[in-house]
PDB file of C-alpha atoms in Angstrom:
ATOM      1  CA  ASP A   1      -0.613 -81.603  52.313  1.00  0.00           C
ATOM      2  CA  GLN A   2      -2.482 -78.316  52.444  1.00  0.00           C
ATOM      3  CA  ALA A   3      -5.437 -77.650  50.181  1.00  0.00           C
ATOM      4  CA  ILE A   4      -5.224 -74.757  47.731  1.00  0.00           C
ATOM      5  CA  ASN A   5      -8.210 -72.424  47.864  1.00  0.00           C
ATOM      6  CA  GLU A   6      -9.119 -68.982  46.555  1.00  0.00           C
ATOM      7  CA  ALA A   7      -8.197 -67.188  49.756  1.00  0.00           C
ATOM      8  CA  LYS A   8      -4.663 -68.597  49.746  1.00  0.00           C
ATOM      9  CA  MET A   9      -4.248 -67.711  46.049  1.00  0.00           C
ATOM     10  CA  GLN A  10      -5.076 -64.042  46.789  1.00  0.00           C
ATOM     11  CA  ILE A  11      -7.298 -63.573  43.740  1.00  0.00           C
ATOM     12  CA  SER A  12      -8.286 -59.941  43.260  1.00  0.00           C
ATOM     13  CA  ASN A  13     -12.030 -60.446  42.722  1.00  0.00           C
ATOM     14  CA  ALA A  14     -14.896 -62.783  43.548  1.00  0.00           C
ATOM     15  CA  PRO A  15     -15.479 -65.812  41.291  1.00  0.00           C
ATOM     16  CA  THR A  16     -18.279 -66.067  38.697  1.00  0.00           C
ATOM     17  CA  ASN A  17     -19.405 -69.345  37.137  1.00  0.00           C
ATOM     18  CA  GLY A  18     -17.893 -69.794  33.677  1.00  0.00           C
ATOM     19  CA  TYR A  19     -15.018 -67.320  34.201  1.00  0.00           C
ATOM     20  CA  PHE A  20     -11.378 -68.361  34.011  1.00  0.00           C
ATOM     21  CA  LEU A  21      -8.335 -67.358  36.042  1.00  0.00           C
ATOM     22  CA  ALA A  22      -6.018 -64.931  34.261  1.00  0.00           C
ATOM     23  CA  ALA A  23      -2.720 -63.272  35.159  1.00  0.00           C
ATOM     24  CA  GLN A  24      -3.108 -59.534  35.887  1.00  0.00           C
ATOM     25  CA  SER A  25       0.153 -58.122  37.209  1.00  0.00           C
ATOM     26  CA  GLY A  26      -1.417 -54.879  38.438  1.00  0.00           C
ATOM     27  CA  ASN A  27      -4.033 -56.566  40.639  1.00  0.00           C
ATOM     28  CA  THR A  28      -3.757 -57.939  44.160  1.00  0.00           C
ATOM     29  CA  GLY A  29      -2.065 -61.330  44.090  1.00  0.00           C
ATOM     30  CA  GLY A  30      -1.547 -61.041  40.333  1.00  0.00           C
ATOM     31  CA  LEU A  31      -4.613 -63.160  39.527  1.00  0.00           C
ATOM     32  CA  THR A  32      -8.154 -62.177  38.421  1.00  0.00           C
ATOM     33  CA  TRP A  33     -11.314 -64.035  37.432  1.00  0.00           C
ATOM     34  CA  THR A  34     -12.057 -62.982  33.803  1.00  0.00           C
ATOM     35  CA  GLU A  35     -14.843 -63.663  31.328  1.00  0.00           C
ATOM     36  CA  ALA A  36     -13.773 -65.804  28.371  1.00  0.00           C
ATOM     37  CA  SER A  37     -13.583 -63.958  25.045  1.00  0.00           C
ATOM     38  CA  GLY A  38     -15.803 -64.907  22.113  1.00  0.00           C
ATOM     39  CA  GLY A  39     -12.997 -66.304  19.975  1.00  0.00           C
ATOM     40  CA  LEU A  40     -12.413 -65.630  16.320  1.00  0.00           C
ATOM     41  CA  TYR A  41     -16.068 -65.803  15.178  1.00  0.00           C
ATOM     42  CA  THR A  42     -19.160 -64.279  16.796  1.00  0.00           C
ATOM     43  CA  GLN A  43     -22.629 -65.048  15.474  1.00  0.00           C
ATOM     44  CA  THR A  44     -24.444 -61.858  14.490  1.00  0.00           C
ATOM     45  CA  ALA A  45     -27.579 -63.205  12.770  1.00  0.00           C
ATOM     46  CA  THR A  46     -29.184 -66.476  11.708  1.00  0.00           C
ATOM     47  CA  ALA A  47     -32.317 -67.668   9.915  1.00  0.00           C
ATOM     48  CA  VAL A  48     -33.863 -71.033   9.137  1.00  0.00           C
ATOM     49  CA  ILE A  49     -36.200 -71.460   6.163  1.00  0.00           C
ATOM     50  CA  SER A  50     -38.574 -74.404   6.530  1.00  0.00           C
ATOM     51  CA  SER A  51     -41.395 -73.275   4.216  1.00  0.00           C
ATOM     52  CA  ASN A  52     -41.440 -71.554   0.853  1.00  0.00           C
ATOM     53  CA  ALA A  53     -40.051 -68.008   0.763  1.00  0.00           C
ATOM     54  CA  SER A  54     -38.842 -65.913  -2.157  1.00  0.00           C
ATOM     55  CA  ALA A  55     -36.155 -64.358   0.047  1.00  0.00           C
ATOM     56  CA  VAL A  56     -34.814 -64.295   3.584  1.00  0.00           C
ATOM     57  CA  THR A  57     -33.483 -61.104   5.188  1.00  0.00           C
ATOM     58  CA  LEU A  58     -30.888 -61.034   7.972  1.00  0.00           C
ATOM     59  CA  GLN A  59     -31.013 -57.470   9.245  1.00  0.00           C
ATOM     60  CA  ASN A  60     -28.497 -56.023  11.754  1.00  0.00           C
ATOM     61  CA  ALA A  61     -26.020 -58.710  10.729  1.00  0.00           C
ATOM     62  CA  PHE A  62     -23.385 -56.029   9.992  1.00  0.00           C
ATOM     63  CA  SER A  63     -22.232 -53.279  12.351  1.00  0.00           C
ATOM     64  CA  SER A  64     -19.202 -51.196  13.242  1.00  0.00           C
ATOM     65  CA  THR A  65     -18.040 -53.949  15.623  1.00  0.00           C
ATOM     66  CA  TYR A  66     -16.409 -55.974  12.848  1.00  0.00           C
ATOM     67  CA  LEU A  67     -14.781 -55.180   9.512  1.00  0.00           C
ATOM     68  CA  ASN A  68     -15.194 -58.660   8.033  1.00  0.00           C
ATOM     69  CA  TYR A  69     -17.979 -61.252   8.059  1.00  0.00           C
ATOM     70  CA  MET A  70     -18.478 -64.872   7.075  1.00  0.00           C
ATOM     71  CA  ILE A  71     -21.922 -66.051   5.946  1.00  0.00           C
ATOM     72  CA  ILE A  72     -22.618 -69.794   5.903  1.00  0.00           C
ATOM     73  CA  ILE A  73     -25.359 -71.197   3.677  1.00  0.00           C
ATOM     74  CA  SER A  74     -26.380 -74.778   4.428  1.00  0.00           C
ATOM     75  CA  GLY A  75     -28.961 -77.117   2.927  1.00  0.00           C
ATOM     76  CA  LEU A  76     -30.497 -74.608   0.533  1.00  0.00           C
ATOM     77  CA  HIS A  77     -33.111 -75.974  -1.891  1.00  0.00           C
ATOM     78  CA  VAL A  78     -35.339 -74.164  -4.370  1.00  0.00           C
ATOM     79  CA  THR A  79     -38.839 -75.016  -5.574  1.00  0.00           C
ATOM     80  CA  ASN A  80     -38.103 -74.449  -9.270  1.00  0.00           C
ATOM     81  CA  GLY A  81     -34.891 -74.837 -11.240  1.00  0.00           C
ATOM     82  CA  SER A  82     -33.201 -72.575 -13.761  1.00  0.00           C
ATOM     83  CA  GLN A  83     -33.232 -69.581 -11.380  1.00  0.00           C
ATOM     84  CA  GLU A  84     -30.533 -67.268 -10.079  1.00  0.00           C
ATOM     85  CA  LEU A  85     -29.531 -67.402  -6.413  1.00  0.00           C
ATOM     86  CA  ARG A  86     -28.748 -63.860  -5.270  1.00  0.00           C
ATOM     87  CA  PHE A  87     -26.803 -62.180  -2.480  1.00  0.00           C
ATOM     88  CA  ILE A  88     -28.373 -58.759  -1.814  1.00  0.00           C
ATOM     89  CA  PRO A  89     -26.756 -56.339   0.680  1.00  0.00           C
ATOM     90  CA  VAL A  90     -29.370 -54.042   2.246  1.00  0.00           C
ATOM     91  CA  ASP A  91     -29.338 -50.822   4.283  1.00  0.00           C
ATOM     92  CA  SER A  92     -31.104 -50.173   7.606  1.00  0.00           C
ATOM     93  CA  ASN A  93     -34.436 -49.846   5.746  1.00  0.00           C
ATOM     94  CA  ALA A  94     -33.882 -53.264   4.119  1.00  0.00           C
ATOM     95  CA  SER A  95     -33.467 -51.497   0.767  1.00  0.00           C
ATOM     96  CA  ALA A  96     -31.080 -52.612  -1.976  1.00  0.00           C
ATOM     97  CA  THR A  97     -29.279 -50.289  -4.390  1.00  0.00           C
ATOM     98  CA  ALA A  98     -28.079 -50.899  -7.949  1.00  0.00           C
ATOM     99  CA  VAL A  99     -24.361 -50.465  -7.326  1.00  0.00           C
ATOM    100  CA  HIS A 100     -22.987 -54.021  -7.501  1.00  0.00           C
ATOM    101  CA  LYS A 101     -20.629 -55.432 -10.126  1.00  0.00           C
ATOM    102  CA  TYR A 102     -19.460 -59.049 -10.009  1.00  0.00           C
ATOM    103  CA  ALA A 103     -18.033 -62.024 -11.890  1.00  0.00           C
ATOM    104  CA  ALA A 104     -18.418 -65.761 -11.256  1.00  0.00           C
ATOM    105  CA  GLU A 105     -17.755 -69.219 -12.634  1.00  0.00           C
ATOM    106  CA  GLY A 106     -19.360 -72.605 -12.125  1.00  0.00           C
ATOM    107  CA  TYR A 107     -17.831 -76.004 -12.885  1.00  0.00           C
ATOM    108  CA  TYR A 108     -20.125 -79.012 -13.013  1.00  0.00           C
ATOM    109  CA  ALA A 109     -19.887 -82.681 -13.903  1.00  0.00           C
ATOM    110  CA  ASN A 110     -21.236 -82.012 -17.390  1.00  0.00           C
ATOM    111  CA  GLY A 111     -19.653 -78.662 -18.193  1.00  0.00           C
ATOM    112  CA  ALA A 112     -18.864 -75.141 -17.057  1.00  0.00           C
ATOM    113  CA  GLN A 113     -20.280 -71.632 -17.337  1.00  0.00           C
ATOM    114  CA  SER A 114     -19.340 -68.106 -16.348  1.00  0.00           C
ATOM    115  CA  TRP A 115     -21.364 -64.950 -15.762  1.00  0.00           C
ATOM    116  CA  ARG A 116     -20.567 -61.332 -14.916  1.00  0.00           C
ATOM    117  CA  THR A 117     -21.865 -57.783 -15.148  1.00  0.00           C
ATOM    118  CA  ASN A 118     -20.198 -54.438 -15.729  1.00  0.00           C
ATOM    119  CA  SER A 119     -23.507 -52.605 -15.348  1.00  0.00           C
ATOM    120  CA  ALA A 120     -24.547 -52.105 -11.746  1.00  0.00           C
ATOM    121  CA  HIS A 121     -27.131 -54.468 -10.278  1.00  0.00           C
ATOM    122  CA  SER A 122     -28.908 -54.368  -6.920  1.00  0.00           C
ATOM    123  CA  TYR A 123     -27.571 -57.867  -6.188  1.00  0.00           C
ATOM    124  CA  ALA A 124     -24.796 -60.332  -6.950  1.00  0.00           C
ATOM    125  CA  ASN A 125     -25.842 -63.483  -8.815  1.00  0.00           C
ATOM    126  CA  ILE A 126     -23.971 -66.103  -6.785  1.00  0.00           C
ATOM    127  CA  VAL A 127     -25.393 -69.220  -8.513  1.00  0.00           C
ATOM    128  CA  ASN A 128     -26.637 -69.192 -12.109  1.00  0.00           C
ATOM    129  CA  ASN A 129     -29.313 -71.612 -13.327  1.00  0.00           C
ATOM    130  CA  ILE A 130     -29.617 -73.328  -9.929  1.00  0.00           C
ATOM    131  CA  SER A 131     -31.087 -76.843  -9.860  1.00  0.00           C
ATOM    132  CA  THR A 132     -34.298 -77.859  -8.131  1.00  0.00           C
ATOM    133  CA  GLY A 133     -34.696 -80.955  -5.945  1.00  0.00           C
ATOM    134  CA  THR A 134     -34.840 -81.966  -2.301  1.00  0.00           C
ATOM    135  CA  ASP A 135     -32.038 -84.524  -2.115  1.00  0.00           C
ATOM    136  CA  SER A 136     -28.570 -83.615  -0.868  1.00  0.00           C
ATOM    137  CA  GLN A 137     -27.079 -83.733  -4.366  1.00  0.00           C
ATOM    138  CA  MET A 138     -29.236 -80.758  -5.380  1.00  0.00           C
ATOM    139  CA  SER A 139     -28.569 -78.687  -2.252  1.00  0.00           C
ATOM    140  CA  THR A 140     -26.389 -75.599  -2.035  1.00  0.00           C
ATOM    141  CA  HIS A 141     -23.802 -75.212   0.735  1.00  0.00           C
ATOM    142  CA  GLY A 142     -20.906 -72.835   1.230  1.00  0.00           C
ATOM    143  CA  THR A 143     -19.675 -69.469   2.369  1.00  0.00           C
ATOM    144  CA  ILE A 144     -19.819 -65.808   1.450  1.00  0.00           C
ATOM    145  CA  HIS A 145     -17.171 -63.492   2.873  1.00  0.00           C
ATOM    146  CA  CYS A 146     -18.155 -59.829   3.104  1.00  0.00           C
ATOM    147  CA  PHE A 147     -15.574 -57.115   3.764  1.00  0.00           C
ATOM    148  CA  ASN A 148     -16.321 -53.695   5.294  1.00  0.00           C
ATOM    149  CA  PRO A 149     -20.060 -53.650   4.489  1.00  0.00           C
ATOM    150  CA  ILE A 150     -20.912 -50.573   6.549  1.00  0.00           C
ATOM    151  CA  SER A 151     -18.352 -48.326   4.848  1.00  0.00           C
ATOM    152  CA  THR A 152     -19.784 -45.437   2.821  1.00  0.00           C
ATOM    153  CA  THR A 153     -16.659 -45.211   0.649  1.00  0.00           C
ATOM    154  CA  ALA A 154     -17.397 -46.284  -2.918  1.00  0.00           C
ATOM    155  CA  GLY A 155     -15.823 -49.676  -3.625  1.00  0.00           C
ATOM    156  CA  ALA A 156     -14.881 -50.369   0.004  1.00  0.00           C
ATOM    157  CA  CYS A 157     -17.556 -53.031   0.480  1.00  0.00           C
ATOM    158  CA  SER A 158     -16.569 -56.201  -1.360  1.00  0.00           C
ATOM    159  CA  TYR A 159     -17.428 -59.877  -1.127  1.00  0.00           C
ATOM    160  CA  ASN A 160     -16.530 -63.278  -2.500  1.00  0.00           C
ATOM    161  CA  TRP A 161     -18.195 -66.655  -2.391  1.00  0.00           C
ATOM    162  CA  PHE A 162     -17.361 -70.347  -2.677  1.00  0.00           C
ATOM    163  CA  LEU A 163     -20.300 -72.722  -2.914  1.00  0.00           C
ATOM    164  CA  LYS A 164     -21.191 -76.308  -3.729  1.00  0.00           C
ATOM    165  CA  SER A 165     -24.274 -76.175  -5.926  1.00  0.00           C
ATOM    166  CA  SER A 166     -25.973 -77.829  -8.898  1.00  0.00           C
ATOM    167  CA  LYS A 167     -26.804 -76.455 -12.324  1.00  0.00           C
ATOM    168  CA  ALA A 168     -30.262 -77.318 -13.656  1.00  0.00           C
ATOM    169  CA  ASN A 169     -30.463 -80.995 -14.692  1.00  0.00           C
ATOM    170  CA  GLU A 170     -26.771 -81.567 -13.962  1.00  0.00           C
ATOM    171  CA  GLU A 171     -24.810 -83.026 -11.097  1.00  0.00           C
ATOM    172  CA  ALA A 172     -23.142 -81.162  -8.265  1.00  0.00           C
ATOM    173  CA  GLY A 173     -20.357 -78.711  -8.949  1.00  0.00           C
ATOM    174  CA  VAL A 174     -18.456 -75.777  -7.514  1.00  0.00           C
ATOM    175  CA  VAL A 175     -19.317 -72.090  -7.905  1.00  0.00           C
ATOM    176  CA  TYR A 176     -17.098 -69.159  -6.977  1.00  0.00           C
ATOM    177  CA  GLY A 177     -17.033 -65.441  -7.644  1.00  0.00           C
ATOM    178  CA  ALA A 178     -16.477 -61.947  -6.281  1.00  0.00           C
ATOM    179  CA  GLY A 179     -17.954 -58.474  -6.484  1.00  0.00           C
ATOM    180  CA  ASN A 180     -18.116 -55.101  -4.827  1.00  0.00           C
ATOM    181  CA  ALA A 181     -20.390 -52.133  -4.220  1.00  0.00           C
ATOM    182  CA  GLN A 182     -19.595 -49.061  -6.303  1.00  0.00           C
ATOM    183  CA  GLY A 183     -21.912 -46.780  -4.284  1.00  0.00           C
ATOM    184  CA  THR A 184     -21.749 -45.051  -0.908  1.00  0.00           C
ATOM    185  CA  VAL A 185     -24.414 -47.053   0.929  1.00  0.00           C
ATOM    186  CA  SER A 186     -23.815 -48.405   4.429  1.00  0.00           C
ATOM    187  CA  TYR A 187     -25.087 -51.999   4.579  1.00  0.00           C
ATOM    188  CA  THR A 188     -26.458 -53.335   7.866  1.00  0.00           C
ATOM    189  CA  GLY A 189     -27.751 -56.660   6.573  1.00  0.00           C
ATOM    190  CA  PHE A 190     -28.416 -58.805   3.532  1.00  0.00           C
ATOM    191  CA  LYS A 191     -30.929 -60.958   1.720  1.00  0.00           C
ATOM    192  CA  ILE A 192     -30.554 -64.366   0.102  1.00  0.00           C
ATOM    193  CA  ALA A 193     -33.138 -64.667  -2.660  1.00  0.00           C
ATOM    194  CA  VAL A 194     -34.027 -66.446  -5.887  1.00  0.00           C
ATOM    195  CA  SER A 195     -34.853 -64.547  -9.057  1.00  0.00           C
ATOM    196  CA  ALA A 196     -38.242 -66.290  -9.323  1.00  0.00           C
ATOM    197  CA  ASN A 197     -40.316 -68.759  -7.283  1.00  0.00           C
ATOM    198  CA  ASN A 198     -39.072 -69.791  -3.816  1.00  0.00           C
ATOM    199  CA  ILE A 199     -36.426 -71.149  -1.518  1.00  0.00           C
ATOM    200  CA  SER A 200     -37.971 -74.189   0.174  1.00  0.00           C
ATOM    201  CA  SER A 201     -35.358 -74.797   2.879  1.00  0.00           C
ATOM    202  CA  ALA A 202     -32.057 -73.390   4.120  1.00  0.00           C
ATOM    203  CA  THR A 203     -30.083 -72.404   7.177  1.00  0.00           C
ATOM    204  CA  ILE A 204     -28.188 -69.122   6.850  1.00  0.00           C
ATOM    205  CA  THR A 205     -25.875 -67.809   9.563  1.00  0.00           C
ATOM    206  CA  CYS A 206     -23.648 -64.744   9.680  1.00  0.00           C
ATOM    207  CA  TYR A 207     -20.538 -64.422  11.858  1.00  0.00           C
ATOM    208  CA  GLY A 208     -18.437 -61.370  12.618  1.00  0.00           C
ATOM    209  CA  ILE A 209     -14.722 -62.082  12.380  1.00  0.00           C
ATOM    210  CA  THR A 210     -12.629 -60.649  15.197  1.00  0.00           C
ATOM    211  CA  ASN A 211     -10.689 -57.615  13.940  1.00  0.00           C
ATOM    212  CA  PRO A 212      -6.894 -57.975  13.635  1.00  0.00           C
ATOM    213  CA  ALA A 213      -5.039 -56.818  16.721  1.00  0.00           C
TER     214      ALA A 213
END
């Protein structure tokens, strides 16, 4: 038996660690070493909160590279209950603008509530009356999907969210909602903040979603 090696395979370029062999009909031998693509999701920004902070900003999370983004919130706790948890898109100067309209609902073990605004806010209230506590039952986890945040066309930037959270003094429940930006601001990042007091811990990561072919 004869061993198969790169020379006998007539690969068109030199190998690089971590690359894979791909068919390229126009190249010598029809084979080429190629860098693996990033897949469906590419991390664009991340932050870990381990001490009290009223807000965390992930700047340069959004760019022209992707149309759509997924933000994952994990293990978020607040120092004081009965606050709003807010999603705040920001421009390149980390400034927010009062152009957001949204609606949301929360269903909990002991009841339900809904909230919305038809007057423009500088944020979207993604959890209303959030519960305090450090155990897992009182933590907030979930996702925010943001669509076309850098567009300057009014209404083009929109978002929705689906979170596990807890209402003050009640057990865990589900919160979901949606909103959009009525203005012409190009958003390059976002903040996660509470309306008063602090976030004590959280991991927040943003991923760009590969554009449709």
